[in-house]
Amino acid sequence: MRHNDFEKSHYAKDRCDVKIGECRCCGDLRHYDVVFNGKAMSARMTLDSTIHAWRSQTSSIFFGDNEEHYFTWLPAVPEGEVVADVICAGTKELHHKGSGYHDHNWGNLFMPKLIHHWYWGRAKTGDYKVISFWITAGKKYGYKDHDFFIIAKDGEIPGNNANHTLRFLPEDRYIDEYTGKPVYLRIHHRVR
Protein backbone atom coordinates (compact mmCIF):
# COMPACT_ATOMS: atom_id res chain seq x y z
CA MET A 1 0.00 0.00 0.00
CA ARG A 2 1.27 3.46 -0.88
CA HIS A 3 0.49 6.61 1.09
CA ASN A 4 0.98 9.99 -0.54
CA ASP A 5 0.05 13.57 0.15
CA PHE A 6 -3.10 14.78 -1.56
CA GLU A 7 -1.07 17.65 -3.04
CA LYS A 8 1.09 15.11 -4.91
CA SER A 9 -1.98 13.44 -6.42
CA HIS A 10 -4.13 14.17 -9.47
CA TYR A 11 -7.71 13.02 -10.13
CA ALA A 12 -9.29 14.02 -13.45
CA LYS A 13 -13.05 14.58 -13.37
CA ASP A 14 -13.75 14.06 -17.07
CA ARG A 15 -11.74 10.90 -17.87
CA CYS A 16 -9.72 8.07 -16.34
CA ASP A 17 -6.54 9.89 -15.33
CA VAL A 18 -5.39 9.30 -11.75
CA LYS A 19 -1.94 9.91 -10.31
CA ILE A 20 -0.99 9.11 -6.73
CA GLY A 21 2.68 9.76 -6.08
CA GLU A 22 4.62 7.70 -8.64
CA CYS A 23 1.60 5.51 -9.46
CA ARG A 24 -0.70 6.28 -12.36
CA CYS A 25 -3.73 4.94 -14.25
CA CYS A 26 -5.06 6.59 -17.41
CA GLY A 27 -7.20 5.42 -20.29
CA ASP A 28 -10.07 6.07 -22.67
CA LEU A 29 -12.41 2.98 -22.69
CA ARG A 30 -10.20 1.35 -25.36
CA HIS A 31 -6.67 1.47 -23.95
CA TYR A 32 -5.35 1.88 -20.40
CA ASP A 33 -1.86 2.35 -18.99
CA VAL A 34 -1.16 1.52 -15.36
CA VAL A 35 2.09 2.18 -13.51
CA PHE A 36 2.72 1.08 -9.93
CA ASN A 37 5.90 1.80 -7.98
CA GLY A 38 6.06 0.24 -4.53
CA LYS A 39 8.82 -0.50 -2.05
CA ALA A 40 9.27 -4.18 -3.01
CA MET A 41 7.60 -4.27 -6.40
CA SER A 42 6.96 -2.16 -9.47
CA ALA A 43 4.75 -2.87 -12.46
CA ARG A 44 3.77 -1.47 -15.84
CA MET A 45 0.59 -2.75 -17.42
CA THR A 46 -1.51 -2.11 -20.50
CA LEU A 47 -5.15 -3.14 -20.96
CA ASP A 48 -6.66 -3.10 -24.45
CA SER A 49 -10.39 -3.64 -24.75
CA THR A 50 -11.66 -6.55 -26.86
CA ILE A 51 -15.32 -5.86 -25.95
CA HIS A 52 -16.60 -2.27 -26.04
CA ALA A 53 -17.79 -0.48 -22.92
CA TRP A 54 -21.42 -1.16 -22.04
CA ARG A 55 -24.11 0.28 -19.88
CA SER A 56 -27.70 -0.64 -19.19
CA GLN A 57 -29.87 2.38 -19.93
CA THR A 58 -28.40 5.07 -17.62
CA SER A 59 -26.34 2.46 -15.68
CA SER A 60 -27.78 3.97 -12.50
CA ILE A 61 -29.98 2.55 -9.79
CA PHE A 62 -31.96 5.22 -7.99
CA PHE A 63 -32.98 5.08 -4.33
CA GLY A 64 -35.39 7.09 -2.20
CA ASP A 65 -38.92 8.40 -2.66
CA ASN A 66 -37.62 11.15 -4.95
CA GLU A 67 -34.75 9.07 -6.39
CA GLU A 68 -32.37 11.44 -4.64
CA HIS A 69 -29.63 8.83 -4.17
CA TYR A 70 -27.97 6.72 -6.83
CA PHE A 71 -25.44 3.99 -7.49
CA THR A 72 -23.91 3.63 -10.98
CA TRP A 73 -21.98 0.74 -12.54
CA LEU A 74 -20.08 0.86 -15.83
CA PRO A 75 -18.08 -2.08 -17.22
CA ALA A 76 -15.58 0.13 -19.07
CA VAL A 77 -13.70 -2.93 -20.37
CA PRO A 78 -15.92 -6.03 -20.14
CA GLU A 79 -12.89 -7.97 -21.38
CA GLY A 80 -9.48 -6.99 -22.64
CA GLU A 81 -5.95 -8.13 -23.34
CA VAL A 82 -3.42 -7.40 -20.61
CA VAL A 83 0.36 -7.16 -20.88
CA ALA A 84 2.23 -6.67 -17.61
CA ASP A 85 5.89 -6.28 -16.73
CA VAL A 86 6.60 -6.75 -13.03
CA ILE A 87 9.86 -6.29 -11.13
CA CYS A 88 10.02 -7.90 -7.69
CA ALA A 89 12.58 -6.91 -5.08
CA GLY A 90 14.38 -4.81 -7.69
CA THR A 91 15.82 -7.82 -9.52
CA LYS A 92 13.36 -10.50 -10.63
CA GLU A 93 11.56 -9.50 -13.82
CA LEU A 94 8.29 -11.13 -14.85
CA HIS A 95 6.39 -10.69 -18.09
CA HIS A 96 2.71 -11.71 -18.22
CA LYS A 97 -0.05 -11.72 -20.83
CA GLY A 98 -3.67 -12.53 -20.15
CA SER A 99 -7.27 -11.47 -19.90
CA GLY A 100 -8.34 -8.36 -18.00
CA TYR A 101 -11.45 -6.51 -16.87
CA HIS A 102 -12.11 -2.95 -15.71
CA ASP A 103 -15.28 -1.51 -14.27
CA HIS A 104 -16.12 1.60 -12.33
CA ASN A 105 -18.90 2.34 -9.87
CA TRP A 106 -19.84 5.50 -8.08
CA GLY A 107 -22.74 7.18 -6.33
CA ASN A 108 -23.72 10.06 -4.14
CA LEU A 109 -24.06 8.12 -0.87
CA PHE A 110 -21.81 5.59 0.87
CA MET A 111 -22.59 2.24 -0.79
CA PRO A 112 -23.43 0.30 2.44
CA LYS A 113 -26.11 2.89 3.17
CA LEU A 114 -27.85 1.98 -0.12
CA ILE A 115 -27.09 -1.68 -0.64
CA HIS A 116 -27.75 -4.61 1.68
CA HIS A 117 -25.80 -7.16 -0.36
CA TRP A 118 -24.42 -7.70 -3.85
CA TYR A 119 -23.53 -10.67 -6.06
CA TRP A 120 -21.20 -10.08 -8.97
CA GLY A 121 -19.85 -12.59 -11.48
CA ARG A 122 -17.76 -12.84 -14.62
CA ALA A 123 -17.33 -16.04 -16.63
CA LYS A 124 -16.24 -17.48 -19.96
CA THR A 125 -17.78 -20.51 -21.58
CA GLY A 126 -16.66 -21.40 -25.08
CA ASP A 127 -16.86 -18.26 -27.24
CA TYR A 128 -19.20 -16.51 -24.79
CA LYS A 129 -18.36 -14.07 -21.99
CA VAL A 130 -20.87 -13.28 -19.27
CA ILE A 131 -20.96 -10.52 -16.66
CA SER A 132 -23.74 -10.32 -14.11
CA PHE A 133 -24.58 -8.58 -10.91
CA TRP A 134 -27.53 -8.69 -8.58
CA ILE A 135 -27.92 -5.95 -5.98
CA THR A 136 -30.38 -6.03 -3.11
CA ALA A 137 -31.18 -2.58 -1.71
CA GLY A 138 -31.01 -1.89 2.01
CA LYS A 139 -33.91 -2.13 4.44
CA LYS A 140 -34.69 1.61 4.09
CA TYR A 141 -35.28 0.98 0.35
CA GLY A 142 -37.44 -2.14 0.77
CA TYR A 143 -34.78 -4.77 -0.09
CA LYS A 144 -35.64 -4.24 -3.76
CA ASP A 145 -33.64 -6.38 -6.21
CA HIS A 146 -31.77 -4.86 -9.17
CA ASP A 147 -30.12 -7.05 -11.78
CA PHE A 148 -27.76 -6.52 -14.69
CA PHE A 149 -26.52 -9.15 -17.12
CA ILE A 150 -24.58 -9.07 -20.39
CA ILE A 151 -23.45 -11.80 -22.73
CA ALA A 152 -20.73 -11.12 -25.30
CA LYS A 153 -19.40 -13.03 -28.30
CA ASP A 154 -16.78 -12.07 -30.90
CA GLY A 155 -16.26 -8.63 -29.35
CA GLU A 156 -19.97 -7.72 -29.52
CA ILE A 157 -22.75 -7.76 -26.92
CA PRO A 158 -25.74 -9.53 -28.54
CA GLY A 159 -27.63 -9.95 -25.27
CA ASN A 160 -28.23 -8.03 -22.08
CA ASN A 161 -30.81 -7.68 -19.36
CA ALA A 162 -31.79 -4.06 -20.01
CA ASN A 163 -35.46 -5.12 -20.05
CA HIS A 164 -34.96 -7.17 -16.85
CA THR A 165 -36.37 -10.41 -18.27
CA LEU A 166 -33.55 -12.45 -16.75
CA ARG A 167 -34.00 -13.26 -13.10
CA PHE A 168 -31.57 -14.37 -10.43
CA LEU A 169 -32.95 -17.32 -8.47
CA PRO A 170 -30.93 -18.15 -5.34
CA GLU A 171 -30.90 -21.50 -3.52
CA ASP A 172 -29.58 -22.82 -0.21
CA ARG A 173 -29.46 -19.59 1.78
CA TYR A 174 -27.62 -19.10 5.03
CA ILE A 175 -26.57 -16.04 7.02
CA ASP A 176 -22.84 -15.32 7.22
CA GLU A 177 -21.77 -15.14 10.87
CA TYR A 178 -19.34 -12.25 10.36
CA THR A 179 -21.33 -9.92 8.06
CA GLY A 180 -24.88 -10.93 8.96
CA LYS A 181 -25.62 -10.96 5.21
CA PRO A 182 -27.34 -13.74 3.28
CA VAL A 183 -25.14 -16.08 1.25
CA TYR A 184 -26.43 -18.55 -1.35
CA LEU A 185 -24.65 -21.73 -2.37
CA ARG A 186 -26.18 -21.58 -5.85
CA ILE A 187 -27.66 -18.84 -8.02
CA HIS A 188 -29.48 -19.71 -11.25
CA HIS A 189 -30.33 -17.30 -14.07
CA ARG A 190 -33.76 -17.78 -15.62
CA VAL A 191 -35.94 -15.84 -18.02
CA ARG A 192 -39.10 -14.52 -16.32
PDB file of C-alpha atoms in Angstrom:
ATOM      1  CA  MET A   1       0.000   0.000   0.000  1.00  0.00           C
ATOM      2  CA  ARG A   2       1.265   3.463  -0.876  1.00  0.00           C
ATOM      3  CA  HIS A   3       0.494   6.607   1.092  1.00  0.00           C
ATOM      4  CA  ASN A   4       0.982   9.994  -0.538  1.00  0.00           C
ATOM      5  CA  ASP A   5       0.052  13.565   0.149  1.00  0.00           C
ATOM      6  CA  PHE A   6      -3.096  14.777  -1.563  1.00  0.00           C
ATOM      7  CA  GLU A   7      -1.072  17.652  -3.038  1.00  0.00           C
ATOM      8  CA  LYS A   8       1.085  15.111  -4.914  1.00  0.00           C
ATOM      9  CA  SER A   9      -1.978  13.444  -6.425  1.00  0.00           C
ATOM     10  CA  HIS A  10      -4.135  14.169  -9.471  1.00  0.00           C
ATOM     11  CA  TYR A  11      -7.708  13.017 -10.131  1.00  0.00           C
ATOM     12  CA  ALA A  12      -9.295  14.017 -13.447  1.00  0.00           C
ATOM     13  CA  LYS A  13     -13.051  14.580 -13.366  1.00  0.00           C
ATOM     14  CA  ASP A  14     -13.746  14.064 -17.066  1.00  0.00           C
ATOM     15  CA  ARG A  15     -11.743  10.896 -17.871  1.00  0.00           C
ATOM     16  CA  CYS A  16      -9.721   8.075 -16.339  1.00  0.00           C
ATOM     17  CA  ASP A  17      -6.539   9.887 -15.326  1.00  0.00           C
ATOM     18  CA  VAL A  18      -5.390   9.300 -11.755  1.00  0.00           C
ATOM     19  CA  LYS A  19      -1.935   9.909 -10.308  1.00  0.00           C
ATOM     20  CA  ILE A  20      -0.991   9.113  -6.730  1.00  0.00           C
ATOM     21  CA  GLY A  21       2.678   9.764  -6.080  1.00  0.00           C
ATOM     22  CA  GLU A  22       4.615   7.701  -8.638  1.00  0.00           C
ATOM     23  CA  CYS A  23       1.603   5.511  -9.461  1.00  0.00           C
ATOM     24  CA  ARG A  24      -0.701   6.277 -12.364  1.00  0.00           C
ATOM     25  CA  CYS A  25      -3.730   4.944 -14.254  1.00  0.00           C
ATOM     26  CA  CYS A  26      -5.061   6.585 -17.411  1.00  0.00           C
ATOM     27  CA  GLY A  27      -7.201   5.423 -20.295  1.00  0.00           C
ATOM     28  CA  ASP A  28     -10.070   6.065 -22.669  1.00  0.00           C
ATOM     29  CA  LEU A  29     -12.406   2.985 -22.690  1.00  0.00           C
ATOM     30  CA  ARG A  30     -10.205   1.351 -25.356  1.00  0.00           C
ATOM     31  CA  HIS A  31      -6.671   1.469 -23.952  1.00  0.00           C
ATOM     32  CA  TYR A  32      -5.351   1.880 -20.402  1.00  0.00           C
ATOM     33  CA  ASP A  33      -1.860   2.352 -18.995  1.00  0.00           C
ATOM     34  CA  VAL A  34      -1.159   1.522 -15.358  1.00  0.00           C
ATOM     35  CA  VAL A  35       2.095   2.176 -13.511  1.00  0.00           C
ATOM     36  CA  PHE A  36       2.717   1.075  -9.932  1.00  0.00           C
ATOM     37  CA  ASN A  37       5.901   1.797  -7.976  1.00  0.00           C
ATOM     38  CA  GLY A  38       6.056   0.239  -4.528  1.00  0.00           C
ATOM     39  CA  LYS A  39       8.824  -0.504  -2.049  1.00  0.00           C
ATOM     40  CA  ALA A  40       9.270  -4.177  -3.012  1.00  0.00           C
ATOM     41  CA  MET A  41       7.602  -4.266  -6.397  1.00  0.00           C
ATOM     42  CA  SER A  42       6.958  -2.157  -9.472  1.00  0.00           C
ATOM     43  CA  ALA A  43       4.754  -2.869 -12.460  1.00  0.00           C
ATOM     44  CA  ARG A  44       3.769  -1.470 -15.839  1.00  0.00           C
ATOM     45  CA  MET A  45       0.595  -2.754 -17.417  1.00  0.00           C
ATOM     46  CA  THR A  46      -1.512  -2.109 -20.502  1.00  0.00           C
ATOM     47  CA  LEU A  47      -5.149  -3.142 -20.956  1.00  0.00           C
ATOM     48  CA  ASP A  48      -6.663  -3.098 -24.455  1.00  0.00           C
ATOM     49  CA  SER A  49     -10.391  -3.639 -24.749  1.00  0.00           C
ATOM     50  CA  THR A  50     -11.665  -6.547 -26.865  1.00  0.00           C
ATOM     51  CA  ILE A  51     -15.315  -5.859 -25.953  1.00  0.00           C
ATOM     52  CA  HIS A  52     -16.595  -2.274 -26.040  1.00  0.00           C
ATOM     53  CA  ALA A  53     -17.787  -0.479 -22.920  1.00  0.00           C
ATOM     54  CA  TRP A  54     -21.416  -1.162 -22.042  1.00  0.00           C
ATOM     55  CA  ARG A  55     -24.114   0.280 -19.880  1.00  0.00           C
ATOM     56  CA  SER A  56     -27.701  -0.642 -19.187  1.00  0.00           C
ATOM     57  CA  GLN A  57     -29.870   2.375 -19.927  1.00  0.00           C
ATOM     58  CA  THR A  58     -28.399   5.066 -17.616  1.00  0.00           C
ATOM     59  CA  SER A  59     -26.336   2.459 -15.680  1.00  0.00           C
ATOM     60  CA  SER A  60     -27.778   3.973 -12.502  1.00  0.00           C
ATOM     61  CA  ILE A  61     -29.983   2.548  -9.795  1.00  0.00           C
ATOM     62  CA  PHE A  62     -31.958   5.225  -7.985  1.00  0.00           C
ATOM     63  CA  PHE A  63     -32.976   5.078  -4.325  1.00  0.00           C
ATOM     64  CA  GLY A  64     -35.393   7.090  -2.197  1.00  0.00           C
ATOM     65  CA  ASP A  65     -38.919   8.401  -2.659  1.00  0.00           C
ATOM     66  CA  ASN A  66     -37.622  11.148  -4.954  1.00  0.00           C
ATOM     67  CA  GLU A  67     -34.747   9.070  -6.389  1.00  0.00           C
ATOM     68  CA  GLU A  68     -32.367  11.440  -4.639  1.00  0.00           C
ATOM     69  CA  HIS A  69     -29.632   8.827  -4.171  1.00  0.00           C
ATOM     70  CA  TYR A  70     -27.972   6.717  -6.831  1.00  0.00           C
ATOM     71  CA  PHE A  71     -25.439   3.990  -7.487  1.00  0.00           C
ATOM     72  CA  THR A  72     -23.913   3.629 -10.980  1.00  0.00           C
ATOM     73  CA  TRP A  73     -21.977   0.739 -12.541  1.00  0.00           C
ATOM     74  CA  LEU A  74     -20.079   0.860 -15.829  1.00  0.00           C
ATOM     75  CA  PRO A  75     -18.081  -2.080 -17.225  1.00  0.00           C
ATOM     76  CA  ALA A  76     -15.581   0.132 -19.068  1.00  0.00           C
ATOM     77  CA  VAL A  77     -13.695  -2.926 -20.367  1.00  0.00           C
ATOM     78  CA  PRO A  78     -15.917  -6.031 -20.138  1.00  0.00           C
ATOM     79  CA  GLU A  79     -12.890  -7.968 -21.381  1.00  0.00           C
ATOM     80  CA  GLY A  80      -9.480  -6.985 -22.635  1.00  0.00           C
ATOM     81  CA  GLU A  81      -5.954  -8.132 -23.341  1.00  0.00           C
ATOM     82  CA  VAL A  82      -3.422  -7.404 -20.611  1.00  0.00           C
ATOM     83  CA  VAL A  83       0.358  -7.165 -20.880  1.00  0.00           C
ATOM     84  CA  ALA A  84       2.228  -6.669 -17.606  1.00  0.00           C
ATOM     85  CA  ASP A  85       5.895  -6.280 -16.728  1.00  0.00           C
ATOM     86  CA  VAL A  86       6.601  -6.749 -13.035  1.00  0.00           C
ATOM     87  CA  ILE A  87       9.860  -6.291 -11.134  1.00  0.00           C
ATOM     88  CA  CYS A  88      10.017  -7.903  -7.693  1.00  0.00           C
ATOM     89  CA  ALA A  89      12.577  -6.907  -5.081  1.00  0.00           C
ATOM     90  CA  GLY A  90      14.379  -4.810  -7.694  1.00  0.00           C
ATOM     91  CA  THR A  91      15.820  -7.821  -9.521  1.00  0.00           C
ATOM     92  CA  LYS A  92      13.364 -10.499 -10.626  1.00  0.00           C
ATOM     93  CA  GLU A  93      11.559  -9.498 -13.824  1.00  0.00           C
ATOM     94  CA  LEU A  94       8.291 -11.132 -14.846  1.00  0.00           C
ATOM     95  CA  HIS A  95       6.388 -10.687 -18.092  1.00  0.00           C
ATOM     96  CA  HIS A  96       2.712 -11.711 -18.218  1.00  0.00           C
ATOM     97  CA  LYS A  97      -0.051 -11.715 -20.832  1.00  0.00           C
ATOM     98  CA  GLY A  98      -3.668 -12.532 -20.148  1.00  0.00           C
ATOM     99  CA  SER A  99      -7.271 -11.467 -19.903  1.00  0.00           C
ATOM    100  CA  GLY A 100      -8.344  -8.362 -18.002  1.00  0.00           C
ATOM    101  CA  TYR A 101     -11.454  -6.515 -16.869  1.00  0.00           C
ATOM    102  CA  HIS A 102     -12.110  -2.952 -15.714  1.00  0.00           C
ATOM    103  CA  ASP A 103     -15.280  -1.511 -14.269  1.00  0.00           C
ATOM    104  CA  HIS A 104     -16.121   1.595 -12.327  1.00  0.00           C
ATOM    105  CA  ASN A 105     -18.896   2.338  -9.873  1.00  0.00           C
ATOM    106  CA  TRP A 106     -19.841   5.503  -8.077  1.00  0.00           C
ATOM    107  CA  GLY A 107     -22.736   7.176  -6.334  1.00  0.00           C
ATOM    108  CA  ASN A 108     -23.723  10.061  -4.136  1.00  0.00           C
ATOM    109  CA  LEU A 109     -24.064   8.122  -0.869  1.00  0.00           C
ATOM    110  CA  PHE A 110     -21.813   5.588   0.874  1.00  0.00           C
ATOM    111  CA  MET A 111     -22.588   2.244  -0.788  1.00  0.00           C
ATOM    112  CA  PRO A 112     -23.427   0.305   2.442  1.00  0.00           C
ATOM    113  CA  LYS A 113     -26.114   2.885   3.172  1.00  0.00           C
ATOM    114  CA  LEU A 114     -27.848   1.984  -0.120  1.00  0.00           C
ATOM    115  CA  ILE A 115     -27.093  -1.680  -0.644  1.00  0.00           C
ATOM    116  CA  HIS A 116     -27.755  -4.609   1.676  1.00  0.00           C
ATOM    117  CA  HIS A 117     -25.799  -7.164  -0.364  1.00  0.00           C
ATOM    118  CA  TRP A 118     -24.423  -7.698  -3.853  1.00  0.00           C
ATOM    119  CA  TYR A 119     -23.527 -10.668  -6.056  1.00  0.00           C
ATOM    120  CA  TRP A 120     -21.204 -10.085  -8.974  1.00  0.00           C
ATOM    121  CA  GLY A 121     -19.851 -12.588 -11.479  1.00  0.00           C
ATOM    122  CA  ARG A 122     -17.759 -12.841 -14.617  1.00  0.00           C
ATOM    123  CA  ALA A 123     -17.331 -16.043 -16.626  1.00  0.00           C
ATOM    124  CA  LYS A 124     -16.240 -17.480 -19.962  1.00  0.00           C
ATOM    125  CA  THR A 125     -17.780 -20.507 -21.577  1.00  0.00           C
ATOM    126  CA  GLY A 126     -16.662 -21.400 -25.084  1.00  0.00           C
ATOM    127  CA  ASP A 127     -16.860 -18.257 -27.242  1.00  0.00           C
ATOM    128  CA  TYR A 128     -19.199 -16.505 -24.789  1.00  0.00           C
ATOM    129  CA  LYS A 129     -18.361 -14.072 -21.990  1.00  0.00           C
ATOM    130  CA  VAL A 130     -20.869 -13.279 -19.266  1.00  0.00           C
ATOM    131  CA  ILE A 131     -20.959 -10.516 -16.661  1.00  0.00           C
ATOM    132  CA  SER A 132     -23.739 -10.319 -14.111  1.00  0.00           C
ATOM    133  CA  PHE A 133     -24.580  -8.583 -10.907  1.00  0.00           C
ATOM    134  CA  TRP A 134     -27.527  -8.687  -8.578  1.00  0.00           C
ATOM    135  CA  ILE A 135     -27.919  -5.954  -5.982  1.00  0.00           C
ATOM    136  CA  THR A 136     -30.384  -6.026  -3.109  1.00  0.00           C
ATOM    137  CA  ALA A 137     -31.180  -2.581  -1.715  1.00  0.00           C
ATOM    138  CA  GLY A 138     -31.013  -1.893   2.006  1.00  0.00           C
ATOM    139  CA  LYS A 139     -33.908  -2.133   4.443  1.00  0.00           C
ATOM    140  CA  LYS A 140     -34.688   1.607   4.090  1.00  0.00           C
ATOM    141  CA  TYR A 141     -35.279   0.977   0.347  1.00  0.00           C
ATOM    142  CA  GLY A 142     -37.441  -2.140   0.769  1.00  0.00           C
ATOM    143  CA  TYR A 143     -34.778  -4.766  -0.090  1.00  0.00           C
ATOM    144  CA  LYS A 144     -35.641  -4.245  -3.763  1.00  0.00           C
ATOM    145  CA  ASP A 145     -33.644  -6.379  -6.209  1.00  0.00           C
ATOM    146  CA  HIS A 146     -31.767  -4.860  -9.167  1.00  0.00           C
ATOM    147  CA  ASP A 147     -30.122  -7.047 -11.779  1.00  0.00           C
ATOM    148  CA  PHE A 148     -27.756  -6.523 -14.687  1.00  0.00           C
ATOM    149  CA  PHE A 149     -26.525  -9.149 -17.125  1.00  0.00           C
ATOM    150  CA  ILE A 150     -24.580  -9.067 -20.395  1.00  0.00           C
ATOM    151  CA  ILE A 151     -23.450 -11.796 -22.726  1.00  0.00           C
ATOM    152  CA  ALA A 152     -20.731 -11.120 -25.301  1.00  0.00           C
ATOM    153  CA  LYS A 153     -19.395 -13.030 -28.297  1.00  0.00           C
ATOM    154  CA  ASP A 154     -16.776 -12.070 -30.904  1.00  0.00           C
ATOM    155  CA  GLY A 155     -16.264  -8.627 -29.345  1.00  0.00           C
ATOM    156  CA  GLU A 156     -19.970  -7.716 -29.516  1.00  0.00           C
ATOM    157  CA  ILE A 157     -22.751  -7.764 -26.916  1.00  0.00           C
ATOM    158  CA  PRO A 158     -25.737  -9.530 -28.536  1.00  0.00           C
ATOM    159  CA  GLY A 159     -27.633  -9.947 -25.267  1.00  0.00           C
ATOM    160  CA  ASN A 160     -28.228  -8.028 -22.077  1.00  0.00           C
ATOM    161  CA  ASN A 161     -30.807  -7.685 -19.362  1.00  0.00           C
ATOM    162  CA  ALA A 162     -31.794  -4.056 -20.010  1.00  0.00           C
ATOM    163  CA  ASN A 163     -35.460  -5.116 -20.055  1.00  0.00           C
ATOM    164  CA  HIS A 164     -34.959  -7.173 -16.853  1.00  0.00           C
ATOM    165  CA  THR A 165     -36.370 -10.408 -18.267  1.00  0.00           C
ATOM    166  CA  LEU A 166     -33.550 -12.455 -16.753  1.00  0.00           C
ATOM    167  CA  ARG A 167     -34.002 -13.258 -13.100  1.00  0.00           C
ATOM    168  CA  PHE A 168     -31.568 -14.368 -10.426  1.00  0.00           C
ATOM    169  CA  LEU A 169     -32.946 -17.324  -8.472  1.00  0.00           C
ATOM    170  CA  PRO A 170     -30.928 -18.152  -5.340  1.00  0.00           C
ATOM    171  CA  GLU A 171     -30.895 -21.500  -3.523  1.00  0.00           C
ATOM    172  CA  ASP A 172     -29.576 -22.821  -0.208  1.00  0.00           C
ATOM    173  CA  ARG A 173     -29.459 -19.593   1.776  1.00  0.00           C
ATOM    174  CA  TYR A 174     -27.619 -19.098   5.034  1.00  0.00           C
ATOM    175  CA  ILE A 175     -26.567 -16.043   7.016  1.00  0.00           C
ATOM    176  CA  ASP A 176     -22.840 -15.315   7.221  1.00  0.00           C
ATOM    177  CA  GLU A 177     -21.765 -15.136  10.868  1.00  0.00           C
ATOM    178  CA  TYR A 178     -19.342 -12.255  10.356  1.00  0.00           C
ATOM    179  CA  THR A 179     -21.327  -9.924   8.062  1.00  0.00           C
ATOM    180  CA  GLY A 180     -24.878 -10.927   8.956  1.00  0.00           C
ATOM    181  CA  LYS A 181     -25.620 -10.955   5.207  1.00  0.00           C
ATOM    182  CA  PRO A 182     -27.339 -13.744   3.279  1.00  0.00           C
ATOM    183  CA  VAL A 183     -25.143 -16.081   1.253  1.00  0.00           C
ATOM    184  CA  TYR A 184     -26.426 -18.550  -1.348  1.00  0.00           C
ATOM    185  CA  LEU A 185     -24.646 -21.725  -2.372  1.00  0.00           C
ATOM    186  CA  ARG A 186     -26.183 -21.580  -5.853  1.00  0.00           C
ATOM    187  CA  ILE A 187     -27.655 -18.843  -8.019  1.00  0.00           C
ATOM    188  CA  HIS A 188     -29.484 -19.707 -11.248  1.00  0.00           C
ATOM    189  CA  HIS A 189     -30.331 -17.304 -14.066  1.00  0.00           C
ATOM    190  CA  ARG A 190     -33.758 -17.783 -15.622  1.00  0.00           C
ATOM    191  CA  VAL A 191     -35.941 -15.838 -18.018  1.00  0.00           C
ATOM    192  CA  ARG A 192     -39.096 -14.516 -16.324  1.00  0.00           C
TER     193      ARG A 192
END
